[in-house]
Amino acid sequence: MRAAVTTHLIILPFLAIGHSTAGQELPSPRAHFGHAMGEDGKLLTSAETLRYLDRIDARSDRILVRRVGKTTEGRDFVVVEVSSEENLARREALMALARKVHTGRVPKEEQGRVAADARAPVLINCNLHSTEIASS
């Protein structure tokens, strides 16, 4: 059975614009896979999706693909971060600010600076059952 993985696919619509970064044209999902996302009878494996994300990661300063572990079936479990080049370059500092805000440990004298500098991280987590492929 071919496993479709929506955790990765949730990002594909954002990449479909074929944005040029560092002088390189990014391939749209249609160009890379040879069909439109969501086309009847077309599912992607986790490996196929990861190859595409790695290709985009290598060509763009706006996406970061990190392997953070393995699934119960031994596949790579990834986190895909999409942001501006500037935000990704300072992601550790931004995450430290987010942790500070989350824990409520922002001293009064720092609140204005933190509010101006912080970015709100958004987590999109999708699960997929083998009979529920519409989201892929």
mmCIF file of N, CA and C in Angstrom:
data_model
loop_
_atom_site.group_PDB
_atom_site.id
_atom_site.type_symbol
_atom_site.label_atom_id
_atom_site.label_comp_id
_atom_site.label_asym_id
_atom_site.label_seq_id
_atom_site.Cartn_x
_atom_site.Cartn_y
_atom_site.Cartn_z
ATOM 1 N N MET A 1 0.840 -1.175 0.000
ATOM 2 C CA MET A 1 0.000 0.000 0.000
ATOM 3 C C MET A 1 0.887 1.241 0.000
ATOM 4 N N ARG A 2 0.544 2.208 -0.811
ATOM 5 C CA ARG A 2 1.275 3.469 -0.861
ATOM 6 C C ARG A 2 0.727 4.379 0.220
ATOM 7 N N ALA A 3 1.597 4.920 1.026
ATOM 8 C CA ALA A 3 1.162 5.788 2.116
ATOM 9 C C ALA A 3 1.206 7.243 1.680
ATOM 10 N N ALA A 4 0.111 7.924 1.807
ATOM 11 C CA ALA A 4 0.067 9.357 1.538
ATOM 12 C C ALA A 4 0.313 10.088 2.849
ATOM 13 N N VAL A 5 1.062 11.140 2.799
ATOM 14 C CA VAL A 5 1.435 11.844 4.021
ATOM 15 C C VAL A 5 1.025 13.301 3.914
ATOM 16 N N THR A 6 0.001 13.692 4.644
ATOM 17 C CA THR A 6 -0.466 15.072 4.563
ATOM 18 C C THR A 6 0.359 16.006 5.409
ATOM 19 N N THR A 7 1.082 15.497 6.380
ATOM 20 C CA THR A 7 1.915 16.374 7.191
ATOM 21 C C THR A 7 2.835 17.184 6.292
ATOM 22 N N HIS A 8 3.339 16.576 5.245
ATOM 23 C CA HIS A 8 4.217 17.264 4.324
ATOM 24 C C HIS A 8 3.421 18.034 3.275
ATOM 25 N N LEU A 9 2.312 17.477 2.841
ATOM 26 C CA LEU A 9 1.571 18.067 1.735
ATOM 27 C C LEU A 9 0.897 19.375 2.092
ATOM 28 N N ILE A 10 0.687 19.613 3.362
ATOM 29 C CA ILE A 10 0.021 20.849 3.758
ATOM 30 C C ILE A 10 0.812 22.057 3.264
ATOM 31 N N ILE A 11 2.083 21.888 3.069
ATOM 32 C CA ILE A 11 2.934 22.992 2.656
ATOM 33 C C ILE A 11 2.917 23.200 1.138
ATOM 34 N N LEU A 12 2.545 22.206 0.374
ATOM 35 C CA LEU A 12 2.668 22.281 -1.071
ATOM 36 C C LEU A 12 1.925 23.447 -1.714
ATOM 37 N N PRO A 13 0.727 23.803 -1.285
ATOM 38 C CA PRO A 13 0.084 24.950 -1.932
ATOM 39 C C PRO A 13 0.900 26.235 -1.820
ATOM 40 N N PHE A 14 1.630 26.393 -0.743
ATOM 41 C CA PHE A 14 2.440 27.590 -0.569
ATOM 42 C C PHE A 14 3.628 27.595 -1.531
ATOM 43 N N LEU A 15 4.067 26.433 -1.937
ATOM 44 C CA LEU A 15 5.222 26.332 -2.816
ATOM 45 C C LEU A 15 4.830 26.325 -4.290
ATOM 46 N N ALA A 16 3.565 26.243 -4.560
ATOM 47 C CA ALA A 16 3.099 26.098 -5.936
ATOM 48 C C ALA A 16 3.313 27.347 -6.783
ATOM 49 N N ILE A 17 3.682 28.442 -6.183
ATOM 50 C CA ILE A 17 3.835 29.674 -6.943
ATOM 51 C C ILE A 17 5.102 29.695 -7.781
ATOM 52 N N GLY A 18 6.025 28.770 -7.558
ATOM 53 C CA GLY A 18 7.247 28.719 -8.363
ATOM 54 C C GLY A 18 8.133 29.934 -8.130
ATOM 55 N N HIS A 19 8.167 30.432 -6.918
ATOM 56 C CA HIS A 19 8.925 31.630 -6.587
ATOM 57 C C HIS A 19 10.417 31.429 -6.844
ATOM 58 N N SER A 20 11.027 32.431 -7.414
ATOM 59 C CA SER A 20 12.460 32.384 -7.674
ATOM 60 C C SER A 20 13.215 32.848 -6.438
ATOM 61 N N THR A 21 14.156 32.073 -5.991
ATOM 62 C CA THR A 21 14.972 32.411 -4.834
ATOM 63 C C THR A 21 16.424 32.180 -5.204
ATOM 64 N N ALA A 22 17.248 33.138 -4.908
ATOM 65 C CA ALA A 22 18.680 33.040 -5.207
ATOM 66 C C ALA A 22 18.902 32.714 -6.685
ATOM 67 N N GLY A 23 18.044 33.272 -7.540
ATOM 68 C CA GLY A 23 18.212 33.087 -8.971
ATOM 69 C C GLY A 23 17.737 31.757 -9.505
ATOM 70 N N GLN A 24 17.154 30.924 -8.665
ATOM 71 C CA GLN A 24 16.695 29.620 -9.114
ATOM 72 C C GLN A 24 15.173 29.575 -9.094
ATOM 73 N N GLU A 25 14.595 29.073 -10.144
ATOM 74 C CA GLU A 25 13.149 28.900 -10.203
ATOM 75 C C GLU A 25 12.780 27.648 -9.414
ATOM 76 N N LEU A 26 11.782 27.770 -8.553
ATOM 77 C CA LEU A 26 11.334 26.626 -7.777
ATOM 78 C C LEU A 26 10.309 25.850 -8.588
ATOM 79 N N PRO A 27 10.470 24.525 -8.664
ATOM 80 C CA PRO A 27 9.506 23.737 -9.429
ATOM 81 C C PRO A 27 8.176 23.648 -8.691
ATOM 82 N N SER A 28 7.099 23.836 -9.398
ATOM 83 C CA SER A 28 5.774 23.682 -8.794
ATOM 84 C C SER A 28 5.546 22.201 -8.511
ATOM 85 N N PRO A 29 4.614 21.880 -7.616
ATOM 86 C CA PRO A 29 4.306 20.463 -7.399
ATOM 87 C C PRO A 29 3.882 19.774 -8.699
ATOM 88 N N ARG A 30 3.099 20.462 -9.539
ATOM 89 C CA ARG A 30 2.665 19.864 -10.810
ATOM 90 C C ARG A 30 3.880 19.535 -11.686
ATOM 91 N N ALA A 31 4.813 20.459 -11.779
ATOM 92 C CA ALA A 31 5.999 20.225 -12.607
ATOM 93 C C ALA A 31 6.851 19.086 -12.044
ATOM 94 N N HIS A 32 6.984 19.027 -10.732
ATOM 95 C CA HIS A 32 7.829 18.007 -10.111
ATOM 96 C C HIS A 32 7.195 16.612 -10.186
ATOM 97 N N PHE A 33 5.901 16.526 -9.839
ATOM 98 C CA PHE A 33 5.242 15.227 -9.761
ATOM 99 C C PHE A 33 4.572 14.794 -11.063
ATOM 100 N N GLY A 34 4.330 15.741 -11.953
ATOM 101 C CA GLY A 34 3.712 15.401 -13.220
ATOM 102 C C GLY A 34 2.192 15.372 -13.199
ATOM 103 N N HIS A 35 1.597 15.851 -12.120
ATOM 104 C CA HIS A 35 0.133 15.930 -12.026
ATOM 105 C C HIS A 35 -0.231 16.955 -10.959
ATOM 106 N N ALA A 36 -1.483 17.385 -11.009
ATOM 107 C CA ALA A 36 -1.965 18.355 -10.024
ATOM 108 C C ALA A 36 -2.158 17.676 -8.675
ATOM 109 N N MET A 37 -1.924 18.413 -7.602
ATOM 110 C CA MET A 37 -2.182 17.879 -6.272
ATOM 111 C C MET A 37 -3.695 17.680 -6.124
ATOM 112 N N GLY A 38 -4.081 16.533 -5.594
ATOM 113 C CA GLY A 38 -5.488 16.221 -5.413
ATOM 114 C C GLY A 38 -6.145 15.578 -6.614
ATOM 115 N N GLU A 39 -5.367 15.358 -7.675
ATOM 116 C CA GLU A 39 -5.925 14.730 -8.878
ATOM 117 C C GLU A 39 -6.386 13.306 -8.550
ATOM 118 N N ASP A 40 -7.560 12.931 -9.087
ATOM 119 C CA ASP A 40 -8.113 11.601 -8.836
ATOM 120 C C ASP A 40 -7.109 10.512 -9.183
ATOM 121 N N GLY A 41 -6.992 9.551 -8.288
ATOM 122 C CA GLY A 41 -6.148 8.392 -8.530
ATOM 123 C C GLY A 41 -4.660 8.636 -8.345
ATOM 124 N N LYS A 42 -4.281 9.815 -7.860
ATOM 125 C CA LYS A 42 -2.868 10.143 -7.695
ATOM 126 C C LYS A 42 -2.556 10.395 -6.229
ATOM 127 N N LEU A 43 -1.769 9.527 -5.645
ATOM 128 C CA LEU A 43 -1.313 9.686 -4.272
ATOM 129 C C LEU A 43 0.204 9.675 -4.260
ATOM 130 N N LEU A 44 0.769 10.329 -3.295
ATOM 131 C CA LEU A 44 2.225 10.367 -3.159
ATOM 132 C C LEU A 44 2.664 9.558 -1.953
ATOM 133 N N THR A 45 3.831 8.969 -2.068
ATOM 134 C CA THR A 45 4.408 8.309 -0.907
ATOM 135 C C THR A 45 5.131 9.351 -0.070
ATOM 136 N N SER A 46 5.433 8.988 1.136
ATOM 137 C CA SER A 46 6.198 9.865 2.009
ATOM 138 C C SER A 46 7.550 10.176 1.373
ATOM 139 N N ALA A 47 8.199 9.181 0.801
ATOM 140 C CA ALA A 47 9.519 9.370 0.185
ATOM 141 C C ALA A 47 9.447 10.345 -0.992
ATOM 142 N N GLU A 48 8.400 10.230 -1.809
ATOM 143 C CA GLU A 48 8.243 11.151 -2.946
ATOM 144 C C GLU A 48 8.070 12.591 -2.459
ATOM 145 N N THR A 49 7.263 12.749 -1.441
ATOM 146 C CA THR A 49 7.016 14.083 -0.892
ATOM 147 C C THR A 49 8.288 14.661 -0.293
ATOM 148 N N LEU A 50 9.027 13.847 0.442
ATOM 149 C CA LEU A 50 10.271 14.325 1.055
ATOM 150 C C LEU A 50 11.306 14.710 0.007
ATOM 151 N N ARG A 51 11.379 13.968 -1.088
ATOM 152 C CA ARG A 51 12.317 14.331 -2.159
ATOM 153 C C ARG A 51 11.991 15.724 -2.701
ATOM 154 N N TYR A 52 10.713 15.991 -2.882
ATOM 155 C CA TYR A 52 10.304 17.313 -3.369
ATOM 156 C C TYR A 52 10.641 18.393 -2.339
ATOM 157 N N LEU A 53 10.313 18.159 -1.089
ATOM 158 C CA LEU A 53 10.611 19.157 -0.059
ATOM 159 C C LEU A 53 12.114 19.395 0.056
ATOM 160 N N ASP A 54 12.912 18.347 -0.036
ATOM 161 C CA ASP A 54 14.367 18.508 -0.001
ATOM 162 C C ASP A 54 14.856 19.324 -1.198
ATOM 163 N N ARG A 55 14.247 19.099 -2.356
ATOM 164 C CA ARG A 55 14.613 19.857 -3.558
ATOM 165 C C ARG A 55 14.306 21.344 -3.362
ATOM 166 N N ILE A 56 13.141 21.647 -2.815
ATOM 167 C CA ILE A 56 12.766 23.037 -2.555
ATOM 168 C C ILE A 56 13.681 23.633 -1.487
ATOM 169 N N ASP A 57 13.961 22.871 -0.443
ATOM 170 C CA ASP A 57 14.842 23.328 0.636
ATOM 171 C C ASP A 57 16.219 23.698 0.093
ATOM 172 N N ALA A 58 16.739 22.913 -0.838
ATOM 173 C CA ALA A 58 18.066 23.170 -1.399
ATOM 174 C C ALA A 58 18.096 24.429 -2.265
ATOM 175 N N ARG A 59 16.948 24.837 -2.779
ATOM 176 C CA ARG A 59 16.896 25.974 -3.705
ATOM 177 C C ARG A 59 16.315 27.257 -3.104
ATOM 178 N N SER A 60 15.804 27.187 -1.892
ATOM 179 C CA SER A 60 15.121 28.348 -1.341
ATOM 180 C C SER A 60 15.640 28.700 0.048
ATOM 181 N N ASP A 61 15.699 29.984 0.314
ATOM 182 C CA ASP A 61 16.067 30.458 1.644
ATOM 183 C C ASP A 61 14.833 30.651 2.511
ATOM 184 N N ARG A 62 13.673 30.235 2.023
ATOM 185 C CA ARG A 62 12.419 30.459 2.738
ATOM 186 C C ARG A 62 11.807 29.188 3.307
ATOM 187 N N ILE A 63 12.503 28.076 3.176
ATOM 188 C CA ILE A 63 11.997 26.813 3.718
ATOM 189 C C ILE A 63 13.150 26.080 4.383
ATOM 190 N N LEU A 64 12.846 25.453 5.495
ATOM 191 C CA LEU A 64 13.827 24.652 6.222
ATOM 192 C C LEU A 64 13.167 23.315 6.539
ATOM 193 N N VAL A 65 13.753 22.234 6.041
ATOM 194 C CA VAL A 65 13.248 20.887 6.292
ATOM 195 C C VAL A 65 14.174 20.237 7.307
ATOM 196 N N ARG A 66 13.592 19.878 8.456
ATOM 197 C CA ARG A 66 14.391 19.238 9.507
ATOM 198 C C ARG A 66 13.829 17.866 9.820
ATOM 199 N N ARG A 67 14.707 16.868 9.817
ATOM 200 C CA ARG A 67 14.308 15.522 10.227
ATOM 201 C C ARG A 67 14.484 15.451 11.740
ATOM 202 N N VAL A 68 13.381 15.139 12.427
ATOM 203 C CA VAL A 68 13.412 15.182 13.888
ATOM 204 C C VAL A 68 13.237 13.813 14.530
ATOM 205 N N GLY A 69 13.109 12.784 13.719
ATOM 206 C CA GLY A 69 12.958 11.444 14.262
ATOM 207 C C GLY A 69 12.418 10.504 13.207
ATOM 208 N N LYS A 70 11.929 9.379 13.682
ATOM 209 C CA LYS A 70 11.361 8.355 12.797
ATOM 210 C C LYS A 70 9.930 8.058 13.228
ATOM 211 N N THR A 71 9.107 7.702 12.242
ATOM 212 C CA THR A 71 7.749 7.278 12.549
ATOM 213 C C THR A 71 7.799 5.848 13.069
ATOM 214 N N THR A 72 6.658 5.330 13.505
ATOM 215 C CA THR A 72 6.619 3.946 13.980
ATOM 216 C C THR A 72 6.913 2.955 12.873
ATOM 217 N N GLU A 73 6.799 3.395 11.611
ATOM 218 C CA GLU A 73 7.122 2.527 10.473
ATOM 219 C C GLU A 73 8.521 2.791 9.933
ATOM 220 N N GLY A 74 9.319 3.583 10.655
ATOM 221 C CA GLY A 74 10.696 3.815 10.266
ATOM 222 C C GLY A 74 10.909 4.901 9.221
ATOM 223 N N ARG A 75 9.873 5.647 8.894
ATOM 224 C CA ARG A 75 10.015 6.745 7.928
ATOM 225 C C ARG A 75 10.505 7.993 8.651
ATOM 226 N N ASP A 76 11.125 8.884 7.893
ATOM 227 C CA ASP A 76 11.553 10.153 8.473
ATOM 228 C C ASP A 76 10.339 10.956 8.906
ATOM 229 N N PHE A 77 10.424 11.516 10.103
ATOM 230 C CA PHE A 77 9.417 12.449 10.598
ATOM 231 C C PHE A 77 10.050 13.824 10.486
ATOM 232 N N VAL A 78 9.415 14.711 9.764
ATOM 233 C CA VAL A 78 10.025 16.003 9.490
ATOM 234 C C VAL A 78 9.183 17.151 10.008
ATOM 235 N N VAL A 79 9.879 18.238 10.247
ATOM 236 C CA VAL A 79 9.255 19.523 10.510
ATOM 237 C C VAL A 79 9.652 20.409 9.340
ATOM 238 N N VAL A 80 8.673 21.044 8.736
ATOM 239 C CA VAL A 80 8.922 21.946 7.616
ATOM 240 C C VAL A 80 8.596 23.354 8.095
ATOM 241 N N GLU A 81 9.599 24.203 8.071
ATOM 242 C CA GLU A 81 9.409 25.585 8.502
ATOM 243 C C GLU A 81 9.450 26.482 7.272
ATOM 244 N N VAL A 82 8.443 27.328 7.139
ATOM 245 C CA VAL A 82 8.356 28.257 6.020
ATOM 246 C C VAL A 82 8.226 29.659 6.594
ATOM 247 N N SER A 83 9.100 30.541 6.164
ATOM 248 C CA SER A 83 9.072 31.921 6.634
ATOM 249 C C SER A 83 9.929 32.754 5.696
ATOM 250 N N SER A 84 10.155 33.985 6.077
ATOM 251 C CA SER A 84 11.059 34.826 5.295
ATOM 252 C C SER A 84 12.494 34.372 5.540
ATOM 253 N N GLU A 85 13.361 34.737 4.625
ATOM 254 C CA GLU A 85 14.781 34.426 4.777
ATOM 255 C C GLU A 85 15.314 34.995 6.096
ATOM 256 N N GLU A 86 14.894 36.217 6.408
ATOM 257 C CA GLU A 86 15.358 36.884 7.627
ATOM 258 C C GLU A 86 14.917 36.134 8.882
ATOM 259 N N ASN A 87 13.652 35.709 8.901
ATOM 260 C CA ASN A 87 13.160 34.993 10.080
ATOM 261 C C ASN A 87 13.829 33.640 10.249
ATOM 262 N N LEU A 88 14.048 32.918 9.162
ATOM 263 C CA LEU A 88 14.711 31.617 9.274
ATOM 264 C C LEU A 88 16.161 31.772 9.713
ATOM 265 N N ALA A 89 16.804 32.859 9.300
ATOM 266 C CA ALA A 89 18.192 33.081 9.699
ATOM 267 C C ALA A 89 18.312 33.327 11.207
ATOM 268 N N ARG A 90 17.239 33.829 11.803
ATOM 269 C CA ARG A 90 17.285 34.095 13.249
ATOM 270 C C ARG A 90 16.232 33.283 14.004
ATOM 271 N N ARG A 91 15.978 32.084 13.506
ATOM 272 C CA ARG A 91 14.923 31.250 14.079
ATOM 273 C C ARG A 91 15.171 30.895 15.542
ATOM 274 N N GLU A 92 16.417 30.666 15.937
ATOM 275 C CA GLU A 92 16.692 30.325 17.339
ATOM 276 C C GLU A 92 16.324 31.486 18.262
ATOM 277 N N ALA A 93 16.677 32.705 17.861
ATOM 278 C CA ALA A 93 16.322 33.878 18.666
ATOM 279 C C ALA A 93 14.810 34.070 18.713
ATOM 280 N N LEU A 94 14.145 33.854 17.585
ATOM 281 C CA LEU A 94 12.683 33.989 17.555
ATOM 282 C C LEU A 94 12.011 32.928 18.423
ATOM 283 N N MET A 95 12.532 31.712 18.413
ATOM 284 C CA MET A 95 11.957 30.664 19.255
ATOM 285 C C MET A 95 12.187 30.966 20.730
ATOM 286 N N ALA A 96 13.341 31.553 21.059
ATOM 287 C CA ALA A 96 13.597 31.946 22.450
ATOM 288 C C ALA A 96 12.593 33.009 22.888
ATOM 289 N N LEU A 97 12.297 33.960 22.011
ATOM 290 C CA LEU A 97 11.284 34.976 22.327
ATOM 291 C C LEU A 97 9.913 34.335 22.506
ATOM 292 N N ALA A 98 9.570 33.396 21.637
ATOM 293 C CA ALA A 98 8.272 32.720 21.730
ATOM 294 C C ALA A 98 8.159 31.955 23.047
ATOM 295 N N ARG A 99 9.246 31.296 23.459
ATOM 296 C CA ARG A 99 9.229 30.583 24.749
ATOM 297 C C ARG A 99 9.039 31.562 25.901
ATOM 298 N N LYS A 100 9.687 32.716 25.800
ATOM 299 C CA LYS A 100 9.580 33.733 26.840
ATOM 300 C C LYS A 100 8.140 34.235 26.960
ATOM 301 N N VAL A 101 7.520 34.505 25.820
ATOM 302 C CA VAL A 101 6.129 34.969 25.817
ATOM 303 C C VAL A 101 5.210 33.868 26.336
ATOM 304 N N HIS A 102 5.434 32.636 25.867
ATOM 305 C CA HIS A 102 4.595 31.501 26.253
ATOM 306 C C HIS A 102 4.607 31.286 27.768
ATOM 307 N N THR A 103 5.747 31.408 28.363
ATOM 308 C CA THR A 103 5.854 31.162 29.810
ATOM 309 C C THR A 103 5.455 32.378 30.632
ATOM 310 N N GLY A 104 5.205 33.509 29.975
ATOM 311 C CA GLY A 104 4.820 34.718 30.699
ATOM 312 C C GLY A 104 5.975 35.367 31.440
ATOM 313 N N ARG A 105 7.190 35.069 31.012
ATOM 314 C CA ARG A 105 8.376 35.580 31.710
ATOM 315 C C ARG A 105 9.022 36.735 30.951
ATOM 316 N N VAL A 106 8.220 37.708 30.595
ATOM 317 C CA VAL A 106 8.742 38.891 29.918
ATOM 318 C C VAL A 106 8.703 40.044 30.919
ATOM 319 N N PRO A 107 9.870 40.479 31.377
ATOM 320 C CA PRO A 107 9.885 41.614 32.311
ATOM 321 C C PRO A 107 9.219 42.837 31.682
ATOM 322 N N LYS A 108 8.587 43.628 32.502
ATOM 323 C CA LYS A 108 7.833 44.785 32.029
ATOM 324 C C LYS A 108 8.670 45.684 31.121
ATOM 325 N N GLU A 109 9.927 45.891 31.467
ATOM 326 C CA GLU A 109 10.792 46.769 30.679
ATOM 327 C C GLU A 109 11.148 46.186 29.309
ATOM 328 N N GLU A 110 10.931 44.887 29.100
ATOM 329 C CA GLU A 110 11.223 44.245 27.809
ATOM 330 C C GLU A 110 9.984 44.016 26.950
ATOM 331 N N GLN A 111 8.801 44.259 27.477
ATOM 332 C CA GLN A 111 7.572 43.906 26.772
ATOM 333 C C GLN A 111 7.430 44.604 25.420
ATOM 334 N N GLY A 112 7.784 45.872 25.326
ATOM 335 C CA GLY A 112 7.681 46.589 24.057
ATOM 336 C C GLY A 112 8.603 46.017 23.003
ATOM 337 N N ARG A 113 9.852 45.732 23.382
ATOM 338 C CA ARG A 113 10.820 45.158 22.443
ATOM 339 C C ARG A 113 10.396 43.761 22.009
ATOM 340 N N VAL A 114 9.952 42.957 22.956
ATOM 341 C CA VAL A 114 9.528 41.594 22.631
ATOM 342 C C VAL A 114 8.321 41.624 21.701
ATOM 343 N N ALA A 115 7.370 42.512 21.975
ATOM 344 C CA ALA A 115 6.189 42.614 21.110
ATOM 345 C C ALA A 115 6.574 43.022 19.692
ATOM 346 N N ALA A 116 7.574 43.874 19.558
ATOM 347 C CA ALA A 116 8.008 44.329 18.232
ATOM 348 C C ALA A 116 8.824 43.262 17.498
ATOM 349 N N ASP A 117 9.614 42.498 18.228
ATOM 350 C CA ASP A 117 10.534 41.529 17.621
ATOM 351 C C ASP A 117 9.963 40.129 17.442
ATOM 352 N N ALA A 118 9.018 39.742 18.276
ATOM 353 C CA ALA A 118 8.528 38.360 18.275
ATOM 354 C C ALA A 118 7.691 38.069 17.033
ATOM 355 N N ARG A 119 7.679 36.811 16.634
ATOM 356 C CA ARG A 119 6.828 36.313 15.563
ATOM 357 C C ARG A 119 6.027 35.150 16.143
ATOM 358 N N ALA A 120 4.812 35.002 15.706
ATOM 359 C CA ALA A 120 3.967 33.927 16.220
ATOM 360 C C ALA A 120 4.191 32.663 15.395
ATOM 361 N N PRO A 121 4.785 31.628 15.986
ATOM 362 C CA PRO A 121 4.920 30.369 15.245
ATOM 363 C C PRO A 121 3.553 29.697 15.135
ATOM 364 N N VAL A 122 3.297 29.074 13.998
ATOM 365 C CA VAL A 122 2.036 28.372 13.768
ATOM 366 C C VAL A 122 2.363 26.922 13.436
ATOM 367 N N LEU A 123 1.774 26.005 14.164
ATOM 368 C CA LEU A 123 1.984 24.580 13.920
ATOM 369 C C LEU A 123 0.779 24.027 13.187
ATOM 370 N N ILE A 124 1.032 23.405 12.056
ATOM 371 C CA ILE A 124 -0.021 22.703 11.320
ATOM 372 C C ILE A 124 0.352 21.232 11.368
ATOM 373 N N ASN A 125 -0.462 20.447 12.027
ATOM 374 C CA ASN A 125 -0.179 19.029 12.191
ATOM 375 C C ASN A 125 -1.354 18.252 11.610
ATOM 376 N N CYS A 126 -1.075 17.385 10.677
ATOM 377 C CA CYS A 126 -2.138 16.613 10.038
ATOM 378 C C CYS A 126 -1.906 15.129 10.252
ATOM 379 N N ASN A 127 -2.986 14.429 10.409
ATOM 380 C CA ASN A 127 -2.942 12.972 10.499
ATOM 381 C C ASN A 127 -3.760 12.419 9.355
ATOM 382 N N LEU A 128 -3.451 11.220 8.967
ATOM 383 C CA LEU A 128 -4.136 10.630 7.829
ATOM 384 C C LEU A 128 -4.367 9.153 8.092
ATOM 385 N N HIS A 129 -5.591 8.728 7.870
ATOM 386 C CA HIS A 129 -5.916 7.312 7.921
ATOM 387 C C HIS A 129 -5.979 6.799 6.479
ATOM 388 N N SER A 130 -5.713 5.544 6.299
ATOM 389 C CA SER A 130 -5.604 4.998 4.948
ATOM 390 C C SER A 130 -6.880 5.147 4.125
ATOM 391 N N THR A 131 -8.029 5.275 4.763
ATOM 392 C CA THR A 131 -9.277 5.413 4.012
ATOM 393 C C THR A 131 -9.730 6.882 3.916
ATOM 394 N N GLU A 132 -8.916 7.796 4.409
ATOM 395 C CA GLU A 132 -9.286 9.212 4.430
ATOM 396 C C GLU A 132 -8.226 10.020 3.697
ATOM 397 N N ILE A 133 -8.255 9.983 2.378
ATOM 398 C CA ILE A 133 -7.187 10.595 1.611
ATOM 399 C C ILE A 133 -7.520 11.962 1.061
ATOM 400 N N ALA A 134 -8.695 12.478 1.298
ATOM 401 C CA ALA A 134 -9.111 13.745 0.710
ATOM 402 C C ALA A 134 -8.146 14.883 1.051
ATOM 403 N N SER A 135 -7.581 14.881 2.224
ATOM 404 C CA SER A 135 -6.697 15.983 2.612
ATOM 405 C C SER A 135 -5.332 15.909 1.941
ATOM 406 N N SER A 136 -5.015 14.781 1.319
ATOM 407 C CA SER A 136 -3.719 14.673 0.658
ATOM 408 C C SER A 136 -3.809 15.178 -0.762
#
